[in-house]
């Protein structure tokens, strides 16, 4: 064999080996891709939805736990549950960081019950629990505060194109499309019909309530799987009771006093639940009074001061604010007890009042959008326009929703 033939054979052999190596490499790459795809498919399940991590039971039994007796502990590792500046649906009345709050310690307080561990809110697990269901928060702006909280918690785990919020008068709807889950807020500050029912124009000089009329509102939430009610602050004035309709020329008005009027309104609410709630489908919750911090003298400060400039919770475990009405709370407890005894289903009271009493620093204060222009006098005295009713988010209402989460997933 001459030199040219030898060289040809060597080159040919090298080419063949090169092709074989490339073929083997291609087979190896394809095999690796198949293994990866198979592994991902198995981990995601047949439907393609992410597989939930197996729920771990709380360290101690939740069924016998008093969630509402405990203390606030500073925890900047696990709190907050979401980034408020990234929440797509944050309300400007609650967006304290956006409106200049610099002291952010309020974000890092976690509620710890005395006799159990409150399960951490898992947004994906909650969305799975609410798949194909409708939740409706019904009440006033404090309930809206809680609604915004849960929307911010949940939407952080949902891609942008798979969620939206729709506004329709008194009804605001959040939709998690992939889960077919709906979470609504419905404005009904007195639960029953009143002249304060317009969600935008409810600042009336004289508040009038129809204590025996609820169907106007109830028809909106009657198909819900979960109902979360609240109603307190709007009853604190001496409401005028209307017997008859607003359109009737023969309607009668009378003053019955705050407690009696509130009692009648709760009775109408309870009667509607007794008659219309599907006991095998719907779970019902009532959120207790959300405390205000308008009187700093309650916690030892000077008269005329309020929550403005407060940076830490109240440490006195026996603290109770002078604006929180125990008699009103008792009326709710009695109404729920009677309803539970006669109706064969259980309304849960989310008793958030005492634990929220401690959080004097958690309010929106001056760190919010101001709907009306501030005067020179107000600007010179920030205490005069501090909001010590509503709460910063993230913040205290996130804990209220953690209780709801525990009930829905564990109890």
Short mmCIF file of C-alpha atoms in Angstrom, two decimals:
data_model
loop_
_atom_site.label_atom_id
_atom_site.label_comp_id
_atom_site.label_asym_id
_atom_site.label_seq_id
_atom_site.Cartn_x
_atom_site.Cartn_y
_atom_site.Cartn_z
CA UNK A 1 0.00 0.00 0.00
CA UNK A 2 1.56 3.31 -1.02
CA UNK A 3 1.73 6.43 1.21
CA UNK A 4 -1.26 8.09 -0.34
CA UNK A 5 -3.42 5.03 0.35
CA UNK A 6 -2.23 4.83 3.93
CA UNK A 7 -3.00 8.51 4.47
CA UNK A 8 -6.49 8.04 2.94
CA UNK A 9 -7.24 5.12 5.28
CA UNK A 10 -6.10 7.06 8.32
CA UNK A 11 -8.24 10.10 7.40
CA UNK A 12 -11.25 7.89 6.65
CA UNK A 13 -10.88 6.09 9.97
CA UNK A 14 -10.62 9.39 11.84
CA UNK A 15 -13.77 10.67 10.16
CA UNK A 16 -15.65 7.49 11.05
CA UNK A 17 -14.52 7.73 14.67
CA UNK A 18 -15.51 11.40 14.75
CA UNK A 19 -18.99 10.59 13.46
CA UNK A 20 -19.32 7.80 16.03
CA UNK A 21 -18.27 10.12 18.86
CA UNK A 22 -20.70 12.81 17.75
CA UNK A 23 -23.48 10.23 17.47
CA UNK A 24 -22.73 8.89 20.95
CA UNK A 25 -22.69 12.43 22.34
CA UNK A 26 -26.03 13.18 20.66
CA UNK A 27 -27.56 10.02 22.12
CA UNK A 28 -26.27 10.97 25.57
CA UNK A 29 -27.75 14.49 25.31
CA UNK A 30 -31.13 13.17 24.12
CA UNK A 31 -31.17 10.63 26.96
CA UNK A 32 -30.40 13.36 29.50
CA UNK A 33 -33.20 15.59 28.15
CA UNK A 34 -35.69 12.69 28.31
CA UNK A 35 -34.70 11.97 31.92
CA UNK A 36 -35.12 15.65 32.89
CA UNK A 37 -38.52 15.97 31.17
CA UNK A 38 -39.73 12.73 32.75
CA UNK A 39 -38.60 13.85 36.20
CA UNK A 40 -40.30 17.23 35.87
CA UNK A 41 -43.50 15.64 34.59
CA UNK A 42 -43.60 13.25 37.52
CA UNK A 43 -42.99 16.06 40.00
CA UNK A 44 -45.73 18.23 38.49
CA UNK A 45 -48.36 15.51 38.27
CA UNK A 46 -50.66 14.53 35.45
CA UNK A 47 -52.46 17.89 35.23
CA UNK A 48 -49.26 19.93 35.03
CA UNK A 49 -50.07 21.79 38.25
CA UNK A 50 -47.18 22.05 40.74
CA UNK A 51 -47.28 19.24 43.27
CA UNK A 52 -47.99 20.53 46.77
CA UNK A 53 -45.59 19.74 49.53
CA UNK A 54 -47.19 17.32 51.96
CA UNK A 55 -48.87 19.29 54.73
CA UNK A 56 -47.18 18.93 58.06
CA UNK A 57 -49.37 18.88 61.11
CA UNK A 58 -48.74 21.64 63.63
CA UNK A 59 -46.49 20.73 66.54
CA UNK A 60 -49.43 20.67 68.91
CA UNK A 61 -53.11 20.07 68.30
CA UNK A 62 -54.85 23.09 66.78
CA UNK A 63 -58.31 21.85 67.66
CA UNK A 64 -57.79 22.67 71.33
CA UNK A 65 -55.68 25.76 70.82
CA UNK A 66 -56.66 29.26 71.83
CA UNK A 67 -55.22 31.18 68.88
CA UNK A 68 -56.01 34.50 70.46
CA UNK A 69 -54.07 34.20 73.73
CA UNK A 70 -50.38 34.81 73.21
CA UNK A 71 -47.83 37.50 72.46
CA UNK A 72 -46.16 39.35 69.62
CA UNK A 73 -42.56 38.31 68.97
CA UNK A 74 -40.11 40.15 66.74
CA UNK A 75 -39.17 37.95 63.80
CA UNK A 76 -37.46 39.56 60.82
CA UNK A 77 -36.66 36.16 59.28
CA UNK A 78 -40.13 34.78 58.53
CA UNK A 79 -42.04 38.08 58.44
CA UNK A 80 -43.59 39.61 56.44
CA UNK A 81 -45.47 37.09 54.31
CA UNK A 82 -45.10 39.20 51.14
CA UNK A 83 -43.44 42.33 49.78
CA UNK A 84 -46.01 45.09 50.02
CA UNK A 85 -44.25 47.27 47.45
CA UNK A 86 -44.68 44.48 44.88
CA UNK A 87 -48.36 43.73 45.50
CA UNK A 88 -50.22 44.47 42.27
CA UNK A 89 -53.47 45.26 44.06
CA UNK A 90 -52.30 47.21 47.11
CA UNK A 91 -54.66 49.90 48.40
CA UNK A 92 -53.10 53.37 48.71
CA UNK A 93 -54.73 53.81 52.10
CA UNK A 94 -52.64 50.92 53.44
CA UNK A 95 -49.40 51.26 51.45
CA UNK A 96 -47.29 52.74 54.24
CA UNK A 97 -43.89 52.07 52.66
CA UNK A 98 -45.00 53.66 49.40
CA UNK A 99 -46.05 56.79 51.28
CA UNK A 100 -42.84 57.31 53.18
CA UNK A 101 -42.82 55.25 56.36
CA UNK A 102 -39.16 54.75 57.31
CA UNK A 103 -39.42 52.73 60.53
CA UNK A 104 -40.25 49.25 59.22
CA UNK A 105 -40.18 47.24 62.45
CA UNK A 106 -43.96 46.90 62.20
CA UNK A 107 -43.36 44.42 59.36
CA UNK A 108 -41.52 41.94 61.58
CA UNK A 109 -43.90 41.20 64.45
CA UNK A 110 -45.34 37.69 64.47
CA UNK A 111 -48.21 36.52 66.68
CA UNK A 112 -47.34 33.47 68.78
CA UNK A 113 -50.19 31.71 70.65
CA UNK A 114 -49.33 30.43 74.14
CA UNK A 115 -50.27 26.79 73.67
CA UNK A 116 -49.69 25.92 70.00
CA UNK A 117 -47.75 26.86 66.89
CA UNK A 118 -49.83 28.79 64.38
CA UNK A 119 -49.15 27.22 60.96
CA UNK A 120 -47.37 29.55 58.57
CA UNK A 121 -49.55 30.75 55.74
CA UNK A 122 -48.74 28.76 52.60
CA UNK A 123 -50.19 30.67 49.65
CA UNK A 124 -50.06 27.71 47.25
CA UNK A 125 -51.81 25.42 49.73
CA UNK A 126 -54.50 28.04 50.30
CA UNK A 127 -55.07 28.49 46.57
CA UNK A 128 -55.41 24.73 46.18
CA UNK A 129 -57.92 24.68 49.06
CA UNK A 130 -59.92 27.40 47.32
CA UNK A 131 -59.84 25.77 43.90
CA UNK A 132 -63.29 26.18 42.24
CA UNK A 133 -64.56 28.10 45.30
CA UNK A 134 -65.75 31.60 46.11
CA UNK A 135 -64.77 33.54 49.24
CA UNK A 136 -66.60 36.77 50.10
CA UNK A 137 -65.46 39.29 52.70
CA UNK A 138 -68.52 41.34 53.69
CA UNK A 139 -68.42 44.49 55.77
CA UNK A 140 -66.66 47.83 56.15
CA UNK A 141 -63.22 49.23 55.32
CA UNK A 142 -61.55 47.11 58.03
CA UNK A 143 -62.81 44.02 56.24
CA UNK A 144 -61.49 45.52 53.02
CA UNK A 145 -58.16 45.93 54.84
CA UNK A 146 -58.23 42.18 55.48
CA UNK A 147 -59.30 41.43 51.90
CA UNK A 148 -56.36 43.39 50.47
CA UNK A 149 -54.10 41.46 52.86
CA UNK A 150 -55.17 38.04 51.58
CA UNK A 151 -55.05 39.16 47.96
CA UNK A 152 -51.47 40.37 48.44
CA UNK A 153 -50.48 37.11 50.13
CA UNK A 154 -51.97 34.94 47.39
CA UNK A 155 -51.17 36.96 44.30
CA UNK A 156 -47.43 36.82 45.05
CA UNK A 157 -47.56 33.14 43.97
CA UNK A 158 -49.58 33.70 40.78
CA UNK A 159 -48.14 34.72 37.38
CA UNK A 160 -49.30 38.13 36.19
CA UNK A 161 -51.38 36.78 33.30
CA UNK A 162 -53.29 34.40 35.57
CA UNK A 163 -54.83 36.92 37.99
CA UNK A 164 -56.94 40.07 37.90
CA UNK A 165 -59.13 42.34 40.03
CA UNK A 166 -62.50 43.61 38.80
CA UNK A 167 -64.43 46.51 40.35
CA UNK A 168 -68.22 46.60 40.11
CA UNK A 169 -69.75 49.10 42.51
CA UNK A 170 -69.84 47.63 46.00
CA UNK A 171 -68.32 44.37 44.79
CA UNK A 172 -64.58 43.95 44.18
CA UNK A 173 -63.44 40.60 42.76
CA UNK A 174 -60.01 38.99 42.77
CA UNK A 175 -59.68 36.01 40.44
CA UNK A 176 -56.96 33.35 40.45
CA UNK A 177 -57.60 31.99 36.96
CA UNK A 178 -55.58 28.75 37.11
CA UNK A 179 -57.39 27.69 40.29
CA UNK A 180 -60.79 29.10 39.31
CA UNK A 181 -60.75 30.69 42.77
CA UNK A 182 -62.62 33.92 43.48
CA UNK A 183 -62.05 36.17 46.50
CA UNK A 184 -64.49 39.07 46.75
CA UNK A 185 -64.94 42.06 48.97
CA UNK A 186 -68.46 43.42 49.26
CA UNK A 187 -69.07 46.83 50.83
CA UNK A 188 -71.89 46.61 53.40
CA UNK A 189 -70.65 48.49 56.48
CA UNK A 190 -73.75 47.71 58.54
CA UNK A 191 -74.49 44.33 56.89
CA UNK A 192 -78.14 45.34 56.66
CA UNK A 193 -79.44 48.05 54.32
CA UNK A 194 -78.59 51.68 55.09
CA UNK A 195 -78.04 55.07 53.51
CA UNK A 196 -74.27 54.40 53.75
CA UNK A 197 -74.23 51.60 51.19
CA UNK A 198 -72.63 53.51 48.33
CA UNK A 199 -68.95 52.46 48.30
CA UNK A 200 -67.78 55.94 47.22
CA UNK A 201 -70.35 58.34 48.70
CA UNK A 202 -71.17 57.18 52.20
CA UNK A 203 -70.19 60.17 54.29
CA UNK A 204 -73.70 61.14 55.28
CA UNK A 205 -74.57 63.59 58.04
CA UNK A 206 -77.30 61.40 59.53
CA UNK A 207 -76.93 57.63 59.25
CA UNK A 208 -80.13 55.67 58.71
CA UNK A 209 -80.38 51.89 58.88
CA UNK A 210 -83.10 49.37 58.01
CA UNK A 211 -82.32 46.80 60.67
CA UNK A 212 -84.76 44.22 59.29
CA UNK A 213 -83.66 44.40 55.65
CA UNK A 214 -80.63 42.46 54.38
CA UNK A 215 -81.68 40.84 51.09
CA UNK A 216 -80.37 43.76 49.01
CA UNK A 217 -76.87 42.76 50.07
CA UNK A 218 -77.28 39.05 50.80
CA UNK A 219 -78.28 38.16 47.24
CA UNK A 220 -74.72 39.07 46.23
CA UNK A 221 -72.98 36.64 48.58
CA UNK A 222 -75.56 33.84 48.89
CA UNK A 223 -73.62 31.35 46.72
CA UNK A 224 -70.29 31.74 48.56
CA UNK A 225 -68.29 28.80 49.87
CA UNK A 226 -66.64 30.92 52.56
CA UNK A 227 -68.16 34.05 54.14
CA UNK A 228 -66.11 36.43 56.29
CA UNK A 229 -68.17 39.14 57.98
CA UNK A 230 -67.36 42.16 60.11
CA UNK A 231 -69.33 45.20 61.29
CA UNK A 232 -68.62 47.48 64.27
CA UNK A 233 -67.40 51.00 63.75
CA UNK A 234 -70.35 52.17 61.70
CA UNK A 235 -72.69 51.31 64.59
CA UNK A 236 -70.84 53.49 67.10
CA UNK A 237 -73.02 56.52 66.34
CA UNK A 238 -76.64 56.79 67.35
CA UNK A 239 -78.19 55.53 64.13
CA UNK A 240 -81.74 56.35 63.15
CA UNK A 241 -83.79 53.22 62.51
CA UNK A 242 -86.09 53.21 59.48
CA UNK A 243 -89.23 51.06 59.53
CA UNK A 244 -90.33 50.76 55.93
CA UNK A 245 -88.43 51.54 52.74
CA UNK A 246 -86.45 54.62 51.80
CA UNK A 247 -88.96 55.26 49.02
CA UNK A 248 -92.07 54.96 51.21
CA UNK A 249 -93.96 58.10 52.18
CA UNK A 250 -95.32 56.30 55.26
CA UNK A 251 -91.95 55.18 56.63
CA UNK A 252 -91.33 55.68 60.35
CA UNK A 253 -88.08 56.59 62.06
CA UNK A 254 -86.93 56.16 65.65
CA UNK A 255 -83.81 56.08 67.81
CA UNK A 256 -83.36 52.86 69.76
CA UNK A 257 -79.85 53.41 71.10
CA UNK A 258 -76.60 51.94 69.76
CA UNK A 259 -76.67 48.55 71.46
CA UNK A 260 -80.32 47.76 70.74
CA UNK A 261 -79.96 48.84 67.11
CA UNK A 262 -76.84 46.69 66.72
CA UNK A 263 -78.61 43.74 68.34
CA UNK A 264 -81.50 43.97 65.86
CA UNK A 265 -79.11 44.18 62.92
CA UNK A 266 -77.23 41.08 64.09
CA UNK A 267 -80.53 39.25 64.55
CA UNK A 268 -81.49 39.96 60.92
CA UNK A 269 -78.04 38.76 59.79
CA UNK A 270 -78.36 35.56 61.84
CA UNK A 271 -81.89 34.88 60.61
CA UNK A 272 -80.73 35.16 57.01
CA UNK A 273 -77.87 32.69 57.62
CA UNK A 274 -80.23 30.28 59.35
CA UNK A 275 -82.60 30.31 56.38
CA UNK A 276 -80.26 30.51 53.40
CA UNK A 277 -76.83 29.03 54.16
CA UNK A 278 -76.05 25.61 52.72
CA UNK A 279 -74.70 23.81 55.78
CA UNK A 280 -72.83 21.20 53.74
CA UNK A 281 -71.08 23.79 51.58
CA UNK A 282 -70.52 27.16 53.24
CA UNK A 283 -68.21 28.06 56.12
CA UNK A 284 -69.00 31.27 57.97
CA UNK A 285 -66.69 33.52 60.01
CA UNK A 286 -67.24 36.76 61.89
CA UNK A 287 -64.23 38.99 62.61
CA UNK A 288 -64.41 40.74 65.96
CA UNK A 289 -63.85 44.42 66.60
CA UNK A 290 -60.70 45.92 65.07
CA UNK A 291 -59.37 48.31 67.75
CA UNK A 292 -58.48 51.92 67.12
CA UNK A 293 -55.63 53.85 68.76
CA UNK A 294 -56.87 57.43 68.76
CA UNK A 295 -56.21 58.10 72.47
CA UNK A 296 -52.58 57.84 73.49
CA UNK A 297 -53.55 58.50 77.11
CA UNK A 298 -54.82 54.90 77.12
CA UNK A 299 -51.21 53.66 77.01
CA UNK A 300 -49.67 56.38 79.15
CA UNK A 301 -48.93 59.17 76.70
CA UNK A 302 -50.12 62.77 76.77
CA UNK A 303 -53.74 63.66 76.11
CA UNK A 304 -54.37 64.71 72.54
CA UNK A 305 -51.85 62.29 71.06
CA UNK A 306 -52.60 59.13 69.10
CA UNK A 307 -50.86 56.43 67.06
CA UNK A 308 -48.70 58.94 65.18
CA UNK A 309 -44.97 58.37 65.73
CA UNK A 310 -45.53 55.09 67.58
CA UNK A 311 -42.90 52.48 66.68
CA UNK A 312 -43.44 49.52 69.04
CA UNK A 313 -46.36 47.41 70.30
CA UNK A 314 -47.89 47.75 73.76
CA UNK A 315 -46.27 45.31 76.19
CA UNK A 316 -48.95 45.37 78.91
CA UNK A 317 -50.86 42.11 78.35
CA UNK A 318 -53.91 43.53 80.18
CA UNK A 319 -54.16 46.58 77.95
CA UNK A 320 -57.62 47.38 76.61
CA UNK A 321 -58.36 50.57 74.69
CA UNK A 322 -61.14 52.87 75.81
CA UNK A 323 -62.66 52.89 72.30
CA UNK A 324 -63.26 49.12 72.22
CA UNK A 325 -66.79 48.33 73.34
CA UNK A 326 -67.03 45.03 75.25
CA UNK A 327 -70.84 45.15 75.24
CA UNK A 328 -70.93 45.24 71.45
CA UNK A 329 -68.57 42.27 71.31
CA UNK A 330 -70.79 40.39 73.75
CA UNK A 331 -73.79 40.94 71.46
CA UNK A 332 -71.88 39.29 68.60
CA UNK A 333 -70.90 36.34 70.79
CA UNK A 334 -74.51 35.85 71.90
CA UNK A 335 -75.84 36.09 68.33
CA UNK A 336 -73.31 33.49 67.14
CA UNK A 337 -73.99 31.19 70.08
CA UNK A 338 -77.76 31.24 69.46
CA UNK A 339 -77.25 30.69 65.75
CA UNK A 340 -74.94 27.73 66.32
CA UNK A 341 -77.34 26.15 68.81
CA UNK A 342 -80.38 26.34 66.52
CA UNK A 343 -78.94 25.91 63.04
CA UNK A 344 -76.76 22.84 62.93
CA UNK A 345 -73.71 24.60 61.57
CA UNK A 346 -70.92 26.54 63.23
CA UNK A 347 -70.11 30.20 62.75
CA UNK A 348 -66.52 30.81 63.85
CA UNK A 349 -65.62 34.02 65.66
CA UNK A 350 -62.16 35.27 64.68
CA UNK A 351 -61.48 37.10 67.93
CA UNK A 352 -58.74 39.46 66.76
CA UNK A 353 -59.49 42.32 69.17
CA UNK A 354 -57.15 41.75 72.12
CA UNK A 355 -54.10 40.83 70.06
CA UNK A 356 -54.67 43.81 67.76
CA UNK A 357 -55.04 46.11 70.79
CA UNK A 358 -51.30 45.75 71.41
CA UNK A 359 -50.35 47.00 67.94
CA UNK A 360 -50.62 50.76 68.34
CA UNK A 361 -47.75 51.24 65.87
CA UNK A 362 -49.34 49.16 63.11
CA UNK A 363 -51.77 51.75 61.72
CA UNK A 364 -51.51 53.68 58.48
CA UNK A 365 -51.07 56.92 60.45
CA UNK A 366 -49.88 59.66 58.05
CA UNK A 367 -48.26 57.17 55.66
CA UNK A 368 -51.05 56.83 53.11
CA UNK A 369 -52.74 58.62 50.27
CA UNK A 370 -54.75 61.62 51.48
CA UNK A 371 -57.99 61.86 49.57
CA UNK A 372 -58.56 65.49 50.56
CA UNK A 373 -55.85 68.20 50.37
CA UNK A 374 -54.16 68.79 53.73
CA UNK A 375 -54.48 72.24 55.26
CA UNK A 376 -51.60 74.26 56.68
CA UNK A 377 -52.91 73.56 60.17
CA UNK A 378 -52.92 69.81 59.54
CA UNK A 379 -49.45 69.82 58.06
CA UNK A 380 -48.20 71.62 61.16
CA UNK A 381 -49.77 68.94 63.38
CA UNK A 382 -49.53 65.44 61.84
CA UNK A 383 -51.45 63.94 64.77
CA UNK A 384 -54.55 65.72 63.47
CA UNK A 385 -54.69 63.69 60.27
CA UNK A 386 -53.16 60.39 61.35
CA UNK A 387 -55.29 57.35 60.49
CA UNK A 388 -55.34 55.23 63.65
CA UNK A 389 -58.16 53.00 62.42
CA UNK A 390 -56.83 51.22 59.33
CA UNK A 391 -53.66 49.14 59.20
CA UNK A 392 -50.44 49.19 57.20
CA UNK A 393 -49.88 46.25 54.87
CA UNK A 394 -48.05 43.99 55.26
CA UNK A 395 -49.11 44.06 58.88
CA UNK A 396 -51.70 43.12 61.47
CA UNK A 397 -54.49 41.93 59.10
CA UNK A 398 -52.09 39.28 57.76
CA UNK A 399 -52.37 37.56 61.14
CA UNK A 400 -56.17 37.67 60.96
CA UNK A 401 -55.92 35.84 57.64
CA UNK A 402 -53.50 33.35 59.18
CA UNK A 403 -56.30 32.36 61.56
CA UNK A 404 -58.65 31.94 58.60
CA UNK A 405 -55.99 29.82 56.88
CA UNK A 406 -55.66 27.58 59.95
CA UNK A 407 -59.42 27.04 60.14
CA UNK A 408 -59.83 26.26 56.45
CA UNK A 409 -56.86 23.91 56.12
CA UNK A 410 -56.63 22.28 59.56
CA UNK A 411 -59.92 22.60 61.46
#
